[in-house]
Steps between C-alpha positions, in 0.01 A plus 500: 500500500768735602637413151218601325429806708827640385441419126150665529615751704811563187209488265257693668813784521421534090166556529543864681656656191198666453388302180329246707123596434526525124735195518234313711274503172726234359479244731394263260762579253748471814385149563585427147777712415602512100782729466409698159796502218485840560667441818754292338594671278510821779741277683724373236500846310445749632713799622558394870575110496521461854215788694235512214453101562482489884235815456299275279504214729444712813181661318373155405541291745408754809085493407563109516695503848250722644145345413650162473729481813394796744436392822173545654564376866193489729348320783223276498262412812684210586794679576669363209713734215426496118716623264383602181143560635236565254674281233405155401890383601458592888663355749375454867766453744517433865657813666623289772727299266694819339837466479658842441877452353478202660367633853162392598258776508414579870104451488309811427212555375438415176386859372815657640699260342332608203527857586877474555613279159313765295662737648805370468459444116365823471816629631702261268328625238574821554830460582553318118245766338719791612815277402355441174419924483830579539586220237276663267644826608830423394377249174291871393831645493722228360254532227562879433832396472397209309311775255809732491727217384225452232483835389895465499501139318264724234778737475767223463284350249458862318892519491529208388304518227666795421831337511384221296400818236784564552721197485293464138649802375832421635445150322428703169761739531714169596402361196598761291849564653485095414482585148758814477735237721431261197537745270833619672604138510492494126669793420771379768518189341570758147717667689688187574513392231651838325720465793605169446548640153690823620787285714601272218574759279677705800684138541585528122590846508693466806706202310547705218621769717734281700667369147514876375657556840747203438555645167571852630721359757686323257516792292581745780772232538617520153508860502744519826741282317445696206519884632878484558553389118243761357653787701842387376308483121357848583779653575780278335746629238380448258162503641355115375161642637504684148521265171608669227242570180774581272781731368530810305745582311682838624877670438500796757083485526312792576159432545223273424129573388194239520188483288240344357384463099180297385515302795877411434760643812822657363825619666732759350858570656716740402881495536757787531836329353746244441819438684694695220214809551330451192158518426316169561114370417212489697244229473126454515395135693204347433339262742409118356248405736538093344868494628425764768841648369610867333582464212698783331234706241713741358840667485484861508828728347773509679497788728620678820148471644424624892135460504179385327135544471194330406170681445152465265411796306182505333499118457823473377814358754815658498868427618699808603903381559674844604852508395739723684827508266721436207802411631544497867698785652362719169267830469354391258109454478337203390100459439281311678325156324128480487393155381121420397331144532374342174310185544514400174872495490687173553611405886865649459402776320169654631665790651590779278690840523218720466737809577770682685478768736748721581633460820857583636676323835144334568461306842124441525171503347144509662200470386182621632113589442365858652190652408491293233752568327816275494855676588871361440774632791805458384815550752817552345871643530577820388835386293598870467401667854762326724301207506154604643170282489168675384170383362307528264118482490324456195109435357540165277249582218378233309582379180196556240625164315718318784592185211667846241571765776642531869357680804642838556603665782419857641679642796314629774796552742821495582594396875862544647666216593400055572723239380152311579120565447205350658116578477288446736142554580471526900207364775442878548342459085831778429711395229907568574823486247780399687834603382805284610834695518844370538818674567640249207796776460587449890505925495230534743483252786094547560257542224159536503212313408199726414141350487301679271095559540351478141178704424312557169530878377386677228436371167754590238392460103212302603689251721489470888784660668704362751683684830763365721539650853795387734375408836741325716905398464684240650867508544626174340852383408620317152126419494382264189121366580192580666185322551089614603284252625178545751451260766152507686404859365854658553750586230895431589827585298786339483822726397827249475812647574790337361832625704564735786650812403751520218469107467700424852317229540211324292346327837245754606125518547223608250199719638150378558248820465116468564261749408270707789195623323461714805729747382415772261586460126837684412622407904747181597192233449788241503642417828787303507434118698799254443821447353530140326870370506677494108800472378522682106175472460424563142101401463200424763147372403199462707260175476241340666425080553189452683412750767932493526677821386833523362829708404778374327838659528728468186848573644815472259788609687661468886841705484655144380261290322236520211390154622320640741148390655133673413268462775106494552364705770151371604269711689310456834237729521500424909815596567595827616598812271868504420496094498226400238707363216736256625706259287343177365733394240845501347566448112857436364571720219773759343494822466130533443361830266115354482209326662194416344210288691183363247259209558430275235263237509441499871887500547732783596802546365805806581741559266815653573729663298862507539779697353820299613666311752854418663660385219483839358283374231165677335413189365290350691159342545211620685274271726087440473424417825154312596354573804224266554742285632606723765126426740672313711712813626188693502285253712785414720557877546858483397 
C-alpha cells in the first residue's frame, strides 16, 4: 500500500499543473492511450529532441494519472478505508491492518486516517506540481533559447545559401580560369616547343662559335708567329712587303705622269740625260692588262726633258714633254714638245708631234681648269738673268681643227720666281697657285715660296680674265715639290726642303702647313704643324688606301749617298698636333726626282723615278711598286 501511495501520490503531483479539468475530459482516451504520428514525428523531428518530447508526454499522460489513478481515500461505517472511492476498482481496507513504511498504523479512526493520507497526497502533490512549475519555468525559457537558435539556424541556413551562390560562381569563375589554365597550357606547351627549338640552334650556334673561336685562336696564333716576319717585311730593305709591278726605263729621270685613254692606262717618263750629257728619249708605257705588264708604247725624241703633262682638250688628249736645253751647261733655248693622241694610228706610233712651244730653261708644267677656261703655268730659268726662275701663265685656246692645227697659248701673267708649280683648289672652295722656289744658284740661303690666291677678273676680248694675288710666303731652302690634299674638311701643304742652308747638309726636315679658315683672306691662314724628317728630298705625293692617309717622301741624297731611303709617313688623326704623320714605311731607292701613286684595276701602284745612284751612273731603272701587298703592314699597324 505504502508502495502504491507513493506512485499515486507521484502521479497525483501531475495532475496540479493546472490542465487537470480540461485533461479530465479524456479519461477515456487516457485509458486507451494512442500516441498520434503527430507526436512522433514531434519527438523524432522536431526542434528540441529532448524537452519538446517529455512536454508531450507530461500533457498526455497527466489527464490519465489524474482520473485514472487519483486517490479518493474515505471512510466507510465500518471503520474500514477505501481508496479510490466512487470508482468501480475500490478497495476496502481494514484500518487496523495499515502498515505505514512498514510500521503498523496505530488504530485511529478510520475517517482520520482518511483525513490524514489525503492530506498527505495533497501535499505531495503539491510539492511535485510546484516542482513541475518551476520545470516548466525553466523548459519556457530553454525554449526561447530553443527559438533564438532557430532564428539563428535560419540565418546559418541564409548564409549558407548564400555561400553556396556563391561557391557556384566561384565554381564558374573556377571553370573559366580552368579553361585560360588550358589555354595557357597550350601555348606553354608552344612555347616549349619554340624553346626546345630556340636551344638547339643556340647549341649549334654556340658550336659554330666555339670552332670560329678555335679558328681565331689558331689564327691569332699564326699571326704572333707571323708579326715579327711582317714587321721585318714592312720595314726590310728592300721592303718584301712591296712586290714589284715592273720597271721603267729612266737615264737621269725627271718625272712621271699617269693617265687613262679609252679605257687603256698609260705611263709616260721623261728623262734628262745620258752619262756622256746628251740628250736621251722619253717613253710612253702602256699597260697589258692579259700579262698585267707595261709594255713600252712609244719612244718619244730624244730630249733633255724635266717634266710632263697630260690633259683633254675639247675631246682630244694631249702629251706635253717640257724640254729645258740643248746642250747642258748652254743658253741656249729649246721648245717645248706637244704630242696629240690619234687612235687610228698604229700602237708605236699613235702619238704625234702636234707642235712646239717655245720655252727656254723649262722646269715644270701645270695644268689646270678655272672658270672654265683651261690655263698652262709654265716655270722656267731665266738663262740670261743670273739664273732666275719665273712663270708664265697662259689661256690654252683651242684648236678649231685639233687633227690640222695646235692649241695656242695666250699669256695672262707673268709671276716671279718657282722652280715648281702646283694648283690647288682648297676646303675653304678658294683656288691657290703655289710657286716653288729654290736657291738652285746657292746665292741666297732662304727663298721664298709664295702661294698665290687666283680670282676671275675682267673679261679681256671676250674671254674671262684671270688675277693672281700673293697671300702668304714660306721661307723654304733648295725646295723642289709641294703637295695639297684635304683631310676631313681641312686643306694641308706640304713644302719639301731639300738641304739646310747653302747645301751643308741635305738631312733636314720639310714643313707641314694646314690651313685655318678662321683667319681673314689675305692674313697667315696657314699655320705651320710639323716637320717630317728628309734627307734631299726631291718629290712628295699625297694618297689615300681605305680610310688610311698617306705621304711619300722621295729623298735622293744624304751628304754621302744617292742610295738613299724614301719613306711613307702615315697619319693618325688621334694623335696630338705636331705628331700626326709618323713613319710607316721605308723604300730603297737612288736619288729619287719623282713619285707618282694611280690605282688600276682595284690595285695601287707608286712609281718612282730615279735619276742615279752610287755608281755614278744615270742609267738606271725605275721601280713600279704594288701596294696591295703591303695590308699586312697596314692591319698589323706597322
Amino acid at each position: 500500500l505504502g508502495t502504491t501511495i507513493a506512485q499515486r501520490n507521484l502521479l497525483a503531483s501531475f495532475a496540479t499543473m493546472g490542465m487537470g479539468n480540461a485533461l479530465r475530459s479524456h479519461e477515456s482516451a487516457c485509458k486507451n492511450p494512442k500516441f498520434s504520428p503527430g507526436f512522433t514525428n514531434t519527438f523524432r523531428s522536431g526542434p528540441s529532441s529532448l524537452i519538446c518530447p517529455l512536454l508531450v508526454l507530461i500533457f498526455i499522460t497527466s489527464p490519465c494519472v489524474y482520473s485514472a489513478y487519483a486517490p479518493r481515500v474515505a471512510a466507510d461505517g465500518n471503520n474500514n478505508l477505501l481508496l479510490d472511492a466512487g470508482s468501480s476498482n475500490n478497495v476496502s481496507v481494514v484500518a487496523s491492518s495499515l502498515l505505514l513504511n512498514g510500521v503498523p498504523l496505530v488504530p485511529q479512526n478510520a475517517s482520520t486516517i482518511a483525513s490524514q493520507i489525503n492530506a498527505s497526497i495533497s501535499a505531495a502533490v503539491g510539492g511535485l506540481a510546484a516542482s513541475l512549475a518551476s520545470v516548466l519555468a525553466n523548459m519556457a525559457a530553454m525554449n526561447t533559447s530553443l527559438l533564438a537558435l532557430n532564428n539563428t539556424a535560419r540565418d546559418q541556413q541564409e548564409t549558407i545559401a548564400s555561400l553556396q551562390g556563391e561557391n557556384s560562381q566561384l565554381r564558374t569563375r573556377s571553370q573559366s580560369l580552368q579553361n585560360s589554365l588550358d589555354s595557357l597550357n597550350g601555348t606553354t606547351s608552344s612555347l616549349q616547343t619554340t624553346s626546345s627549338s630556340l636551344a638547339q640552334q643556340a647549341t649549334s650556334l654556340a658550336s659554330t662559335a666555339k670552332a670560329h673561336s678555335t679558328a681565331l685562336a689558331a689564327a691569332q696564333t699564326r699571326i704572333a708567329l707571323l708579326e715579327p716576319l711582317v714587321q721585318q717585311a714592312c720595314v726590310g730593305d728592300p721592303s718584301p712587303a712591296l712586290s714589284i709591278a715592273g720597271y721603267l726605263n729612266t737615264s737621269a729621270g725627271r718625272e712621271a705622269c699617269q693617265f687613262e685613254i679609252n679605257g687603256t692606262s698609260y705611263l709616260a717618263v721623261v728623262n734628262f740625260r745620258t752619262d756622256d750629257g746628251s740628250a736621251t728619249p722619253s717613253f710612253v708605257y702602256r699597260y697589258d692588262s692579259n700579262s698585267a705588264r707595261w709594255l713600252v708604247d712609244q719612244i718619244l725624241s730624244p730630249t733633255r726633258a724635266q717634266a710632263c703633262e697630260y690633259f683633254l682638250l675639247n675631246g682630244t688628249s694631249y702629251l706635253l714633254i717640257a724640254n729645258s736645253l740643248v746642250i747642258e751647261g748652254s743658253q741656249s733655248s729649246v721648245s717645248s714638245s706637244l704630242f696629240r693622241y690619234d687612235a687610228s694610228q698604229p700602237i708605236g706610233a699613235q702619238w704625234s708631234s702636234s707642235s712646239f712651244l717655245p720655252t727656254s730653261g723649262v722646269f715644270d708644267l701645270e695644268y689646270f681648269t678655272f672658270n672654265n677656261s683651261a690655263y698652262l703655268a709654265v716655270s722656267f730659268q731665266n738663262l740670261n738673268t743670273n739664273f732666275s726662275f719665273a712663270t708664265n701663265i697662259s689661256r690654252i685656246i683651242p684648236a678649231a681643227n685639233p687633227t690640222t692645227t695646235a692649241p695656242t697659248l695666250e699669256l695672262v701673267a707673268s709671276l716671279t720666281g718657282s722652280v715648281k708649280t702646283h694648283f690647288f683648289t682648297a676646303a675653304n672652295n678658294v683656288s691657290y697657285l703655289m710657286l716653288v722656289n729654290n736657291n738652285n744658284n746657292l746665292l741666297t740661303p732662304v727663298v721664298n715660296s709664295s702661294l698665290f690666291r687666283i680670282d676671275p677678273g675682267p673679261a679681256s676680248n671676250g674671254r674671262p680674265s684671270i688675277t693672281f694675288t700673293l697671300v702668304q710666303q714660306f721661307p723654304t731652302i733648295n725646295s723642289r715639290a709641294a703637295e695639297t690634299f684635304t683631310i676631313a674638311n681641312v686643306t694641308y701643304l706640304v713644302l719639301t726642303n731639300a738641304s739646310t742652308e747653302y747645301a751643308a747638309t741635305y738631312q733636314t726636315t720639310s714643313s707641314l702647313y694646314r690651313l685655318d679658315p678662321s683667319q681673314p683672306l689675305g692674313s697667315a691662314q696657314w699655320v705651320f704643324e710639323q716637320a717630317l724628317p728628309t734627307q734631299g728630298v726631291a718629290a712628295v705625293i699625297y694618297f689615300q688606301i681605305g680610310s688610311t692617309s698617306f705621304l711619300a717622301m722621295g729623298n735622293s741624297f744624304n751628304n754621302t749617298h744617292y742610295n738613299v731611303k724614301s719613306s711613307i709617313y702615315r697619319f693618325s688623326p688621334t694623335a696630338p698636333l705636331g705628331s700626326r704623320w709618323s713613319p710607316f714605311l721605308s723604300l730603297r731607292t737612288n736619288g729619287v726626282r719623282g713619285l707618282t701613286f694611280f690605282t688600276l684595276a682595284n690595285t695601287f701602284f707608286l712609281a718612282v723615278v730615279q735619276a742615279r745612284d752610287d755608281t755614278g751612273s744615270f742609267v738606271t731603272s725605275s721601280p713600279i711598286f704594288r701596294l696591295d701587298n703591303v695590308q699586312a703592314c697596314w692591319d698589323l699597324g706597322a
